[in-house]
CSV table of C-alpha atoms in Angstrom, one decimal:
chain,number,residue,atom,x,y,z
B,1194,MET,CA,24.7,-21.3,-71.7
B,1195,THR,CA,21.2,-21.4,-70.7
B,1196,SER,CA,20.4,-19.8,-67.4
B,1197,LYS,CA,17.2,-21.5,-66.3
B,1198,THR,CA,15.7,-19.8,-63.4
B,1199,ILE,CA,14.5,-21.8,-60.6
B,1200,LYS,CA,11.6,-20.2,-58.6
B,1201,PRO,CA,11.0,-21.3,-55.4
B,1202,PHE,CA,7.3,-21.9,-54.4
B,1203,PHE,CA,5.9,-18.4,-53.7
B,1204,LEU,CA,4.3,-19.3,-50.3
B,1205,TRP,CA,7.8,-19.8,-48.7
B,1206,LYS,CA,8.2,-16.2,-48.9
B,1207,HIS,CA,5.3,-15.4,-46.8
B,1208,LEU,CA,6.0,-18.2,-44.1
B,1209,ASN,CA,7.6,-15.7,-41.7
B,1210,LYS,CA,4.6,-13.5,-41.6
B,1211,LEU,CA,2.7,-16.9,-40.8
B,1212,ARG,CA,5.1,-17.6,-38.3
B,1213,TRP,CA,4.7,-14.3,-36.3
B,1214,LEU,CA,0.9,-15.0,-36.5
B,1215,SER,CA,1.6,-18.2,-34.9
B,1216,LEU,CA,4.0,-16.8,-32.2
B,1217,CYS,CA,1.5,-14.2,-31.5
B,1218,THR,CA,-1.4,-16.6,-31.2
B,1219,VAL,CA,0.4,-18.8,-28.8
B,1220,PHE,CA,1.4,-15.8,-26.7
B,1221,ALA,CA,-2.1,-14.4,-26.8
B,1222,MET,CA,-3.6,-17.9,-25.7
B,1223,LEU,CA,-1.1,-17.9,-22.8
B,1224,ILE,CA,-2.5,-14.6,-21.5
B,1225,PHE,CA,-6.1,-15.7,-22.4
B,1226,LEU,CA,-6.3,-18.9,-20.6
B,1227,PRO,CA,-5.4,-17.7,-17.1
B,1228,TYR,CA,-8.0,-15.0,-17.6
B,1229,ALA,CA,-10.6,-17.6,-18.8
B,1230,HIS,CA,-9.8,-19.7,-15.6
B,1231,VAL,CA,-10.4,-16.7,-13.4
B,1232,TYR,CA,-13.6,-16.2,-15.3
B,1233,GLN,CA,-14.5,-19.9,-14.7
B,1234,THR,CA,-14.0,-19.5,-10.9
B,1235,PHE,CA,-16.1,-16.5,-10.7
B,1236,GLU,CA,-18.8,-18.4,-12.6
B,1237,ALA,CA,-18.2,-21.4,-10.2
B,1238,ALA,CA,-18.8,-19.2,-7.2
B,1239,HIS,CA,-22.3,-18.2,-8.4
B,1240,ALA,CA,-22.0,-14.8,-6.8
B,1241,TYR,CA,-21.6,-12.1,-9.4
B,1242,ASP,CA,-23.1,-9.4,-7.3
B,1243,LEU,CA,-20.4,-10.1,-4.7
B,1244,LEU,CA,-17.4,-9.3,-7.0
B,1245,ALA,CA,-15.3,-6.4,-6.9
B,1246,ASP,CA,-15.8,-3.7,-9.6
B,1247,SER,CA,-12.5,-4.7,-11.3
B,1248,GLU,CA,-13.6,-8.4,-11.2
B,1249,LYS,CA,-17.0,-7.6,-12.7
B,1250,GLN,CA,-15.3,-5.6,-15.5
B,1251,LEU,CA,-13.2,-8.9,-16.1
B,1252,TYR,CA,-16.2,-11.0,-16.0
B,1253,ASP,CA,-18.2,-8.8,-18.4
B,1254,THR,CA,-15.2,-8.7,-20.7
B,1255,MET,CA,-14.7,-12.3,-20.9
B,1256,GLU,CA,-18.4,-12.9,-21.2
B,1257,ALA,CA,-18.2,-10.9,-24.2
B,1258,ILE,CA,-15.1,-12.6,-25.6
B,1259,THR,CA,-16.5,-16.1,-25.1
B,1260,SER,CA,-20.1,-16.3,-25.2
B,1261,PRO,CA,-20.4,-16.7,-29.0
B,1262,PHE,CA,-18.3,-19.9,-28.5
B,1263,ILE,CA,-19.4,-21.7,-25.5
B,1264,ASN,CA,-22.6,-22.7,-23.7
B,1265,ASP,CA,-21.5,-24.0,-20.3
B,1266,ILE,CA,-18.9,-21.6,-18.9
B,1267,GLU,CA,-17.6,-24.1,-16.4
B,1268,LYS,CA,-17.2,-27.2,-18.8
B,1269,ASP,CA,-16.7,-25.7,-22.2
B,1270,LEU,CA,-13.7,-23.7,-21.3
B,1271,ASP,CA,-11.7,-26.5,-20.0
B,1272,ALA,CA,-11.3,-27.5,-23.6
B,1273,ILE,CA,-8.0,-25.7,-23.7
B,1274,LYS,CA,-5.9,-25.7,-20.6
B,1275,GLY,CA,-2.2,-25.4,-19.6
B,1276,ASN,CA,0.7,-24.0,-21.6
B,1277,THR,CA,3.3,-25.0,-24.2
B,1278,TRP,CA,5.2,-26.9,-21.7
B,1279,SER,CA,2.1,-29.3,-21.1
B,1280,GLY,CA,-1.4,-28.5,-22.2
B,1281,THR,CA,-4.8,-30.0,-22.9
B,1282,PHE,CA,-6.1,-29.4,-26.4
B,1283,PHE,CA,-9.7,-30.5,-26.8
B,1284,GLY,CA,-9.3,-33.7,-25.0
B,1285,TYR,CA,-5.7,-34.4,-26.3
B,1286,GLN,CA,-2.8,-33.9,-23.9
B,1287,LEU,CA,0.4,-32.5,-25.5
B,1288,SER,CA,3.6,-32.2,-23.7
B,1289,ASP,CA,7.1,-30.8,-24.3
B,1290,PRO,CA,9.5,-33.7,-25.0
B,1291,LEU,CA,11.8,-32.3,-22.5
B,1292,ALA,CA,9.1,-32.6,-19.8
B,1293,ALA,CA,8.9,-36.3,-20.7
B,1294,LEU,CA,12.7,-36.8,-20.8
B,1295,GLY,CA,13.0,-34.9,-17.6
B,1296,GLN,CA,10.4,-37.2,-15.9
B,1297,ILE,CA,12.1,-40.2,-17.1
B,1298,PHE,CA,15.4,-39.0,-15.2
B,1299,ALA,CA,13.6,-37.5,-12.2
B,1300,GLY,CA,11.6,-40.7,-11.5
B,1301,ARG,CA,14.0,-43.2,-13.0
B,1302,SER,CA,11.1,-45.0,-14.4
B,1303,PHE,CA,8.9,-44.8,-17.7
B,1304,TYR,CA,5.2,-43.7,-17.3
B,1305,LEU,CA,3.7,-44.5,-20.8
B,1306,PRO,CA,0.5,-42.4,-20.7
B,1307,PHE,CA,2.6,-39.2,-20.1
B,1308,LEU,CA,5.2,-40.2,-22.6
B,1309,LEU,CA,2.7,-40.7,-25.1
B,1310,THR,CA,1.5,-37.1,-24.8
B,1311,ALA,CA,5.1,-36.2,-26.1
B,1312,LEU,CA,4.9,-38.2,-29.0
B,1313,VAL,CA,3.3,-35.9,-31.6
B,1314,PRO,CA,5.8,-33.2,-30.8
B,1315,VAL,CA,8.5,-35.5,-31.2
B,1316,ILE,CA,7.4,-36.7,-34.5
B,1317,PHE,CA,7.0,-33.1,-35.7
B,1318,THR,CA,10.5,-32.4,-34.4
B,1319,ILE,CA,11.9,-35.2,-36.3
B,1320,VAL,CA,10.3,-33.9,-39.5
B,1321,PHE,CA,10.5,-30.2,-39.2
B,1322,GLY,CA,13.6,-29.8,-36.9
B,1323,ARG,CA,13.7,-27.2,-34.2
B,1324,PHE,CA,10.4,-25.6,-35.5
B,1325,PHE,CA,9.0,-25.3,-32.1
B,1326,CYS,CA,11.7,-22.8,-31.2
B,1327,GLY,CA,10.9,-20.5,-34.1
B,1328,TRP,CA,7.1,-21.3,-34.5
B,1329,ILE,CA,5.5,-21.7,-31.1
B,1330,CYS,CA,7.7,-21.1,-28.1
B,1331,PRO,CA,6.4,-18.1,-26.2
B,1332,ALA,CA,9.9,-17.2,-24.9
B,1333,THR,CA,11.2,-16.7,-28.8
B,1334,PHE,CA,8.3,-14.2,-29.1
B,1335,ILE,CA,9.8,-12.1,-26.3
B,1336,TYR,CA,13.4,-12.9,-27.4
B,1337,GLU,CA,12.9,-11.8,-30.9
B,1338,LEU,CA,11.4,-8.5,-29.9
B,1339,ASN,CA,14.6,-8.4,-27.5
B,1340,THR,CA,16.7,-8.8,-30.7
B,1341,ASN,CA,14.9,-5.6,-32.1
B,1342,VAL,CA,15.5,-3.6,-28.8
B,1343,ALA,CA,19.3,-4.5,-29.2
B,1344,ALA,CA,19.1,-3.0,-32.8
B,1345,TRP,CA,17.4,0.1,-31.5
B,1346,LEU,CA,20.1,0.5,-28.9
B,1347,ARG,CA,22.6,-0.1,-31.4
B,1348,ARG,CA,21.2,2.8,-33.5
B,1349,ALA,CA,21.1,5.0,-30.7
B,1350,GLY,CA,25.0,4.3,-30.2
B,1351,LEU,CA,25.1,1.8,-27.4
B,1352,LYS,CA,27.0,-1.4,-27.4
B,1353,THR,CA,25.2,-4.6,-27.4
B,1354,GLY,CA,26.9,-7.9,-27.2
B,1355,ASN,CA,27.4,-10.2,-30.0
B,1356,ARG,CA,29.9,-12.7,-28.6
B,1357,ARG,CA,30.0,-16.3,-30.0
B,1358,PHE,CA,30.7,-19.4,-27.9
B,1359,ASP,CA,30.5,-22.9,-28.6
B,1360,LEU,CA,27.0,-24.1,-29.7
B,1361,ARG,CA,27.7,-27.4,-27.9
B,1362,ILE,CA,27.3,-25.7,-24.5
B,1363,LYS,CA,23.9,-26.2,-24.5
B,1364,TYR,CA,24.1,-30.2,-24.6
B,1365,LEU,CA,26.4,-29.9,-21.5
B,1366,VAL,CA,23.3,-27.8,-20.0
B,1367,LEU,CA,20.8,-30.3,-21.0
B,1368,ALA,CA,22.9,-33.2,-19.5
B,1369,ILE,CA,23.6,-31.2,-16.2
B,1370,GLY,CA,20.1,-30.5,-16.0
B,1371,LEU,CA,18.9,-34.0,-16.4
B,1372,VAL,CA,21.6,-35.2,-14.0
B,1373,LEU,CA,20.5,-33.0,-11.4
B,1374,SER,CA,16.8,-34.1,-11.9
B,1375,ALA,CA,17.7,-37.4,-11.3
B,1376,ILE,CA,19.6,-36.6,-8.1
B,1377,THR,CA,16.9,-34.5,-6.6
B,1378,GLY,CA,14.1,-36.4,-7.9
B,1379,SER,CA,12.4,-33.6,-9.1
B,1380,VAL,CA,12.0,-32.2,-12.8
B,1381,LEU,CA,14.4,-29.4,-12.5
B,1382,VAL,CA,15.0,-28.7,-16.2
B,1383,ALA,CA,11.3,-27.0,-16.0
B,1384,GLY,CA,13.2,-24.2,-14.0
B,1385,ILE,CA,15.6,-23.4,-16.6
B,1386,TYR,CA,13.7,-23.7,-19.6
B,1387,PRO,CA,12.3,-20.3,-20.9
B,1388,PRO,CA,9.0,-21.3,-22.6
B,1389,ALA,CA,7.9,-23.4,-19.3
B,1390,ILE,CA,8.9,-20.5,-17.2
B,1391,VAL,CA,7.0,-17.9,-19.5
B,1392,GLY,CA,3.9,-19.9,-19.6
B,1393,ARG,CA,4.0,-20.5,-15.8
B,1394,GLU,CA,4.9,-16.9,-14.9
B,1395,ILE,CA,2.0,-15.3,-17.0
B,1396,TYR,CA,-0.5,-17.7,-15.2
B,1397,TYR,CA,0.9,-16.5,-11.9
B,1398,ALA,CA,0.8,-13.0,-12.7
B,1399,ILE,CA,-2.8,-13.1,-14.0
B,1400,ALA,CA,-4.4,-15.7,-11.7
B,1401,LEU,CA,-2.2,-15.7,-8.4
B,1402,GLY,CA,-1.5,-12.2,-8.2
B,1403,GLY,CA,2.4,-12.1,-8.9
B,1404,PHE,CA,5.4,-13.1,-10.7
B,1405,GLY,CA,7.2,-15.8,-9.2
B,1406,ALA,CA,11.0,-16.7,-8.8
B,1407,GLY,CA,11.2,-17.8,-12.5
B,1408,SER,CA,10.7,-14.4,-13.8
B,1409,VAL,CA,14.0,-13.2,-12.5
B,1410,PHE,CA,15.8,-16.0,-14.1
B,1411,PHE,CA,13.9,-14.9,-17.4
B,1412,VAL,CA,14.9,-11.4,-17.1
B,1413,ILE,CA,18.6,-12.4,-16.6
B,1414,THR,CA,18.2,-14.4,-19.9
B,1415,LEU,CA,17.0,-11.3,-21.6
B,1416,LEU,CA,19.9,-9.1,-20.4
B,1417,PHE,CA,22.3,-12.0,-21.4
B,1418,ASP,CA,20.6,-11.9,-24.9
B,1419,LEU,CA,21.1,-8.2,-24.9
B,1420,LEU,CA,24.6,-7.7,-23.5
B,1421,VAL,CA,26.5,-10.7,-24.2
B,1422,ALA,CA,25.2,-12.5,-27.3
B,1423,ARG,CA,22.4,-12.1,-29.5
B,1424,ARG,CA,19.7,-14.9,-29.0
B,1425,GLY,CA,22.4,-16.3,-26.7
B,1426,PHE,CA,20.3,-18.4,-24.4
B,1427,CYS,CA,18.6,-20.2,-27.2
B,1428,ARG,CA,21.7,-20.9,-29.2
B,1429,TYR,CA,24.2,-21.8,-26.4
B,1430,LEU,CA,22.1,-22.5,-23.0
B,1431,CYS,CA,18.7,-23.7,-23.7
B,1432,PRO,CA,18.4,-27.3,-22.7
B,1433,GLY,CA,15.1,-27.7,-24.8
B,1434,GLY,CA,16.8,-26.2,-27.8
B,1435,ALA,CA,19.6,-28.8,-27.3
B,1436,LEU,CA,17.0,-31.8,-27.2
B,1437,TYR,CA,15.1,-30.3,-30.4
B,1438,SER,CA,18.5,-30.0,-32.1
B,1439,LEU,CA,19.3,-33.5,-31.5
B,1440,LEU,CA,15.9,-34.7,-32.5
B,1441,GLY,CA,15.8,-32.5,-35.5
B,1442,ARG,CA,19.4,-33.4,-36.8
B,1443,PHE,CA,18.0,-35.6,-39.7
B,1444,ARG,CA,15.0,-33.4,-40.3
B,1445,ILE,CA,13.3,-33.9,-43.6
B,1446,PHE,CA,12.3,-30.3,-44.4
B,1447,ARG,CA,15.3,-28.2,-44.8
B,1448,ILE,CA,15.9,-24.6,-46.1
B,1449,GLN,CA,18.4,-24.9,-48.9
B,1450,ARG,CA,20.1,-22.3,-51.3
B,1451,ILE,CA,19.5,-22.3,-54.7
B,1452,VAL,CA,23.0,-21.3,-55.8
B,1453,GLU,CA,22.0,-20.1,-59.3
B,1454,ASN,CA,19.9,-17.4,-57.8
B,1455,CYS,CA,22.0,-16.3,-55.1
B,1456,ASN,CA,24.0,-13.1,-55.5
B,1457,ASP,CA,26.1,-13.3,-52.2
B,1458,CYS,CA,24.6,-10.3,-50.6
B,1459,ALA,CA,24.9,-11.9,-47.2
B,1460,LYS,CA,21.4,-10.6,-46.0
B,1461,CYS,CA,20.3,-14.0,-44.8
B,1462,ASN,CA,23.5,-14.2,-42.7
B,1463,ALA,CA,22.6,-10.9,-41.3
B,1464,ILE,CA,19.0,-11.6,-40.5
B,1465,CYS,CA,19.5,-15.2,-39.0
B,1466,GLU,CA,18.7,-14.9,-35.3
B,1467,PHE,CA,20.7,-18.0,-34.6
B,1468,GLY,CA,23.8,-16.5,-36.3
B,1469,LEU,CA,23.8,-19.5,-38.8
B,1470,ASP,CA,25.4,-19.4,-42.3
B,1471,PRO,CA,22.7,-19.7,-45.2
B,1472,LEU,CA,25.1,-17.9,-47.5
B,1473,ARG,CA,27.8,-20.8,-47.3
B,1474,ASP,CA,25.0,-23.5,-46.9
B,1475,GLY,CA,25.8,-23.9,-43.3
B,1476,PHE,CA,22.4,-24.7,-41.7
B,1477,GLY,CA,23.2,-27.7,-39.5
B,1478,GLN,CA,20.9,-29.2,-36.6
B,1479,GLU,CA,20.6,-25.6,-35.1
B,1480,CYS,CA,18.2,-24.2,-37.8
B,1481,ASN,CA,14.7,-23.7,-36.5
B,1482,ASN,CA,13.1,-23.2,-39.9
B,1483,CYS,CA,12.1,-19.7,-39.1
B,1484,THR,CA,12.0,-18.7,-42.8
B,1485,ALA,CA,13.3,-15.2,-42.0
B,1486,CYS,CA,16.1,-15.8,-44.4
B,1487,ILE,CA,13.6,-16.8,-47.2
B,1488,ALA,CA,11.6,-13.8,-46.6
B,1489,ILE,CA,14.5,-11.4,-46.7
B,1490,CYS,CA,16.3,-12.9,-49.8
B,1491,PRO,CA,16.1,-10.2,-52.8
B,1492,THR,CA,16.6,-13.0,-55.4
B,1493,ASP,CA,14.6,-15.8,-54.2
B,1494,ALA,CA,17.5,-18.0,-53.7
B,1495,LEU,CA,16.3,-19.8,-50.7
B,1496,THR,CA,13.6,-22.5,-50.5
B,1497,PHE,CA,12.6,-25.4,-48.8
B,1498,LYS,CA,13.7,-28.8,-49.7
B,1499,VAL,CA,12.9,-32.3,-48.7
B,1500,ARG,CA,16.5,-33.8,-47.9
B,1501,LEU,CA,17.8,-35.8,-45.0
B,1502,SER,CA,21.0,-33.8,-44.8
B,1503,ASP,CA,22.4,-30.2,-46.0
B,1504,VAL,CA,24.2,-30.0,-49.2
B,1505,PRO,CA,27.9,-29.1,-48.8
B,1506,ASN,CA,29.2,-25.5,-49.6
B,1507,MET,CA,28.1,-25.0,-53.1
B,1508,GLY,CA,30.4,-22.0,-53.6
B,1509,PRO,CA,29.6,-18.4,-54.3
B,1510,GLY,CA,26.1,-17.5,-55.9
B,1511,HIS,CA,26.0,-17.4,-59.6
B,1512,LEU,CA,24.6,-13.7,-59.6
B,1513,GLY,CA,27.5,-12.6,-57.5
B,1514,LYS,CA,30.8,-10.8,-58.4
B,1515,LEU,CA,32.9,-13.6,-57.1
B,1516,TYR,CA,31.4,-16.3,-59.3
B,1517,ARG,CA,31.8,-14.1,-62.5
B,1518,ARG,CA,35.3,-13.4,-61.8
B,1519,ASP,CA,36.2,-16.9,-61.1
B,1520,LYS,CA,34.3,-17.8,-64.5
B,1521,LYS,CA,36.5,-15.2,-66.3
B,1522,ASP,CA,39.4,-16.6,-65.0
B,1523,ASN,CA,38.7,-20.0,-65.9
B,1524,GLY,CA,37.7,-18.6,-69.4
B,1525,LYS,CA,41.1,-17.0,-69.9
B,1526,GLN,CA,43.1,-20.2,-69.0
H,11,MET,CA,26.3,-25.0,4.3
H,12,VAL,CA,26.4,-28.7,3.7
H,13,ALA,CA,23.3,-29.0,5.7
H,14,LEU,CA,21.6,-26.1,3.7
H,15,ALA,CA,22.5,-27.7,0.4
H,16,GLN,CA,21.0,-31.2,1.7
H,17,THR,CA,17.7,-29.3,2.9
H,18,ALA,CA,17.6,-27.5,-0.7
H,19,LEU,CA,18.2,-31.0,-2.6
H,20,ASN,CA,16.6,-33.8,-0.6
H,21,PRO,CA,12.8,-33.6,-0.7
H,22,ALA,CA,12.4,-35.8,2.3
H,23,VAL,CA,14.1,-33.3,4.4
H,24,ALA,CA,12.8,-30.1,2.7
H,25,SER,CA,9.1,-31.1,3.2
H,26,ASN,CA,9.5,-31.2,6.8
H,27,LYS,CA,10.1,-27.7,7.3
H,28,PRO,CA,8.2,-26.8,10.6
H,29,SER,CA,7.2,-23.3,9.4
H,30,LEU,CA,5.2,-24.7,6.5
H,31,ARG,CA,2.1,-26.7,6.8
H,32,TYR,CA,0.8,-27.3,3.5
H,33,LEU,CA,-1.1,-30.0,1.7
H,34,ARG,CA,-0.8,-31.6,-1.8
H,35,PRO,CA,-3.7,-31.5,-4.1
H,36,PRO,CA,-6.3,-34.5,-3.6
H,37,GLY,CA,-5.1,-37.8,-5.1
H,38,ALA,CA,-1.4,-36.7,-5.0
H,39,LEU,CA,1.0,-39.6,-4.8
H,40,PRO,CA,3.3,-39.9,-1.9
H,41,GLU,CA,5.7,-37.2,-1.6
H,42,GLU,CA,8.7,-38.5,-3.2
H,43,ASP,CA,6.7,-40.1,-6.0
H,44,PHE,CA,4.8,-36.9,-6.3
H,45,LEU,CA,7.9,-34.8,-7.0
H,46,SER,CA,9.5,-37.0,-9.2
H,47,ARG,CA,6.3,-37.3,-11.5
H,48,CYS,CA,5.3,-33.5,-11.4
H,49,ILE,CA,6.5,-31.6,-14.3
H,50,HIS,CA,5.4,-28.2,-12.9
H,51,CYS,CA,3.0,-27.2,-15.6
H,52,GLY,CA,0.5,-25.6,-13.6
H,53,GLN,CA,-2.6,-27.2,-15.2
H,54,CYS,CA,-4.1,-28.3,-11.7
H,55,GLY,CA,-4.1,-24.8,-10.6
H,56,GLU,CA,-5.7,-23.8,-13.8
H,57,ALA,CA,-8.5,-26.4,-13.6
H,58,CYS,CA,-9.3,-25.8,-9.9
H,59,PRO,CA,-12.7,-24.0,-9.8
H,60,ASN,CA,-11.9,-23.0,-6.1
H,61,ARG,CA,-8.5,-21.4,-6.8
H,62,CYS,CA,-7.3,-23.1,-3.8
H,63,ILE,CA,-4.0,-24.5,-5.5
H,64,ASN,CA,-1.0,-22.3,-5.2
H,65,TYR,CA,2.6,-22.7,-6.3
H,66,PHE,CA,5.7,-22.8,-4.3
H,67,GLU,CA,8.6,-20.6,-5.0
H,68,LEU,CA,11.8,-21.4,-3.3
H,69,GLU,CA,10.4,-21.3,0.4
H,70,ASN,CA,10.1,-25.2,0.5
H,71,GLY,CA,13.5,-26.2,-1.1
H,72,LEU,CA,14.7,-26.2,-4.9
H,73,SER,CA,12.8,-29.6,-5.6
H,74,SER,CA,9.4,-28.4,-4.7
H,75,ILE,CA,9.9,-25.3,-6.8
H,76,ASP,CA,6.7,-24.5,-9.0
H,77,THR,CA,4.8,-27.6,-7.5
H,78,PRO,CA,1.3,-27.2,-6.2
H,79,TYR,CA,0.1,-27.1,-2.6
H,80,ILE,CA,-2.8,-25.9,-0.6
H,81,ILE,CA,-3.0,-23.9,2.7
H,82,PRO,CA,-6.3,-25.0,4.0
H,83,ARG,CA,-6.8,-22.1,6.4
H,84,GLU,CA,-6.6,-19.8,3.3
H,85,LYS,CA,-8.6,-21.7,0.9
H,86,ALA,CA,-9.5,-25.4,1.2
H,87,CYS,CA,-9.9,-28.0,-1.4
H,88,ILE,CA,-13.6,-28.7,-2.1
H,89,LEU,CA,-12.9,-32.2,-3.4
H,90,CYS,CA,-14.1,-31.7,-7.0
H,91,MET,CA,-11.2,-33.8,-8.2
H,92,LYS,CA,-10.8,-31.9,-11.4
H,93,CYS,CA,-6.9,-31.3,-10.9
H,94,GLY,CA,-6.5,-35.2,-11.1
H,95,ASP,CA,-8.3,-35.1,-14.5
H,96,VAL,CA,-6.0,-32.7,-16.1
H,97,CYS,CA,-2.8,-33.7,-14.6
H,98,PRO,CA,-0.8,-35.2,-17.6
H,99,THR,CA,1.7,-37.0,-15.4
H,100,GLY,CA,-0.4,-38.9,-13.0
H,101,ALA,CA,1.3,-37.1,-10.2
H,102,ILE,CA,-2.3,-36.3,-9.3
H,103,GLN,CA,-4.2,-39.5,-9.7
H,104,GLN,CA,-7.6,-39.4,-11.4
H,105,VAL,CA,-10.1,-39.9,-8.9
H,106,LYS,CA,-13.9,-40.5,-9.6
H,107,TYR,CA,-16.2,-38.2,-8.0
H,108,GLU,CA,-17.6,-41.0,-5.9
H,109,LEU,CA,-17.3,-41.6,-2.3
H,110,GLU,CA,-15.5,-45.0,-2.5
H,111,ASP,CA,-13.1,-43.8,-5.0
H,112,ILE,CA,-12.1,-40.6,-3.0
H,113,LEU,CA,-11.9,-42.5,0.2
H,114,ASP,CA,-9.6,-45.0,-1.4
H,115,LYS,CA,-7.2,-42.8,-3.1
H,116,VAL,CA,-7.3,-39.3,-1.4
H,117,ASN,CA,-5.1,-38.8,1.6
H,118,MET,CA,-4.2,-35.1,2.0
H,119,GLY,CA,-3.8,-35.4,5.8
H,120,ARG,CA,-6.2,-35.8,9.0
H,121,ALA,CA,-7.8,-33.2,11.0
H,122,VAL,CA,-7.2,-32.8,14.8
H,123,VAL,CA,-9.1,-30.9,17.2
H,124,ASP,CA,-7.6,-28.8,19.9
H,125,ARG,CA,-10.2,-29.2,22.8
H,126,GLN,CA,-8.7,-26.2,24.6
H,127,LEU,CA,-9.7,-24.0,21.8
H,128,CYS,CA,-12.9,-25.6,20.4
H,129,LEU,CA,-16.0,-23.7,21.4
H,130,SER,CA,-18.1,-26.8,21.4
H,131,TRP,CA,-15.6,-28.5,23.7
H,132,GLN,CA,-15.7,-25.3,26.0
H,133,GLY,CA,-19.3,-25.7,26.3
H,134,LYS,CA,-20.5,-23.1,23.6
H,135,THR,CA,-22.4,-25.2,21.0
H,136,CYS,CA,-20.8,-24.4,17.5
H,137,GLY,CA,-20.5,-27.4,15.3
H,138,VAL,CA,-19.4,-25.4,12.2
H,139,CYS,CA,-16.7,-27.9,11.1
H,140,TYR,CA,-19.2,-30.5,11.2
H,141,ARG,CA,-21.5,-28.6,8.8
H,142,ALA,CA,-18.6,-27.4,6.6
H,143,CYS,CA,-17.5,-31.1,6.1
H,144,LYS,CA,-18.3,-32.7,2.7
H,145,LEU,CA,-18.3,-36.2,4.4
H,146,PRO,CA,-20.2,-35.6,7.3
H,147,ASP,CA,-20.6,-38.7,9.8
H,148,ILE,CA,-17.7,-40.4,7.5
H,149,ALA,CA,-14.9,-38.1,8.3
H,150,ILE,CA,-16.2,-36.2,11.3
H,151,ARG,CA,-19.0,-36.8,13.9
H,152,VAL,CA,-20.6,-34.6,16.4
H,153,GLY,CA,-21.4,-35.7,19.9
H,154,MET,CA,-23.0,-33.9,22.8
H,155,LEU,CA,-23.0,-29.9,22.4
H,156,GLU,CA,-22.0,-30.4,18.8
H,157,GLN,CA,-18.5,-31.4,20.2
H,158,PRO,CA,-16.4,-32.8,16.9
H,159,HIS,CA,-15.0,-36.1,16.9
H,160,VAL,CA,-12.6,-36.8,13.7
H,161,LEU,CA,-13.1,-40.1,12.3
H,162,ASP,CA,-10.6,-42.5,10.9
H,163,ASP,CA,-12.0,-41.8,7.0
H,164,CYS,CA,-11.0,-38.1,7.3
H,165,ILE,CA,-9.0,-37.2,4.1
H,166,GLY,CA,-7.7,-33.9,5.1
H,167,CYS,CA,-9.5,-31.6,2.6
H,168,GLY,CA,-9.4,-28.7,5.1
H,169,LEU,CA,-12.9,-27.4,4.8
H,170,CYS,CA,-13.3,-27.7,8.6
H,171,GLU,CA,-10.2,-25.9,9.2
H,172,ARG,CA,-11.2,-23.2,6.7
H,173,SER,CA,-14.6,-22.7,8.3
H,174,CYS,CA,-13.5,-22.8,11.9
H,175,ILE,CA,-14.7,-19.6,13.6
H,176,GLN,CA,-12.2,-19.6,16.2
H,177,ILE,CA,-9.0,-17.5,15.9
H,178,PRO,CA,-6.5,-19.3,15.9
H,179,GLN,CA,-8.4,-22.3,14.4
H,180,ALA,CA,-9.3,-25.0,16.8
H,181,ILE,CA,-9.4,-27.8,14.2
H,182,LYS,CA,-6.4,-28.2,12.0
H,183,ILE,CA,-5.2,-30.6,9.3
H,184,LEU,CA,-2.0,-32.5,10.0
H,185,PRO,CA,-0.6,-33.0,6.4
H,186,ARG,CA,0.0,-36.6,5.5
H,187,GLN,CA,3.8,-36.0,4.9
H,188,THR,CA,4.6,-35.2,8.6
């Protein structure tokens, strides 16, 4: 028997680092932009001498950071505004698909210019699945760190929750959120969607002097993740995650197991933040292409494939004990 | 309890709270349309060079949570119209920085003068509201002893209320939704 080893493309292994870079960049931008806004308002007031000492410090810091890139503070810093919920990026406006959907329900009408801003994210989601959840979402950044906190707590001997619920609860949350939006005539899904909350609350805290009501909700979700279910909010309750799951159901880029390389070590199942089952080819529409399983696989048995659906369970990995025993048994018969 | 739930859910009831006198940003659609359009993204506040736009928490009912408002006595709108440019949903309309367009589309409220409080009407020449106004002789005009008269074209930006030297202020904006 010829055992031809299939090596996955070497970069896939490092995508997880790139993902963390992306998450950190997004989060850093969410902190930077409010400061940039405050800096702009100082500039607009034309009164550097009247600023308090702390404000002068902020002004000088921002000047040092931004002066290599911009000429006109008031105009040039307008290029990037907003957050991941809805933002302006060099003249192009991008919005979360959930914002567009929520607005359709709240206004019971279609406002095309705004819906078009959600077009690019929708196309990306159809191609890459829940990539937003793993690669951009500022709440994911905190939730994944929160998972590490849970690991430390467990190492210290404390109990953290790891219950499992029905994954379909989040579709119910999405439906209820949209119906409530339609009843009240206000986009209420924005109030229960962590990335929108995080972006807003950071802005409130920096530019308006204090966290708002949303931060309480966010802390509750953190505690829920810590004490009830690992990444529980994203997996079971997030309305945006539900929408992305539906849109990304037939995503083209998926992670897939190379059964010939797999040795059944189950590290992929342990690392998967979303509690999926890469070991038995169980990815489904929940996978957010975070590539943590690819990064941790010791035998390079996971790779990206261009496919419209997951393969059915391919059985135990060919490097594992189970497969060898099965083969021995078959050989005897 | 039912009344409380109604207040929380119904924007028309919620925005009539007597304790809250607030303005929506310039160019905002009528209140109900505004609420159904606004996605609570916070870009209008981030674009405001005057930092006059603030955001509701739960004090004005559930449906106005995280929506922008302006309290003119604290910080008034300078009518730069930048918030309309960044608003992705058209909840705040795009308004050109021109007189006709501003008079046409912006309706935040209207100023009213309390003649009992106003220094000019009490014989002490003041005229600060007239000098603060961005649209002098269009929105406000002064008569004898600088006595202010609010004209029909007042759009309610609140600069007069912000600048009034009398405490409590003698000129106030009546928001358009009340």
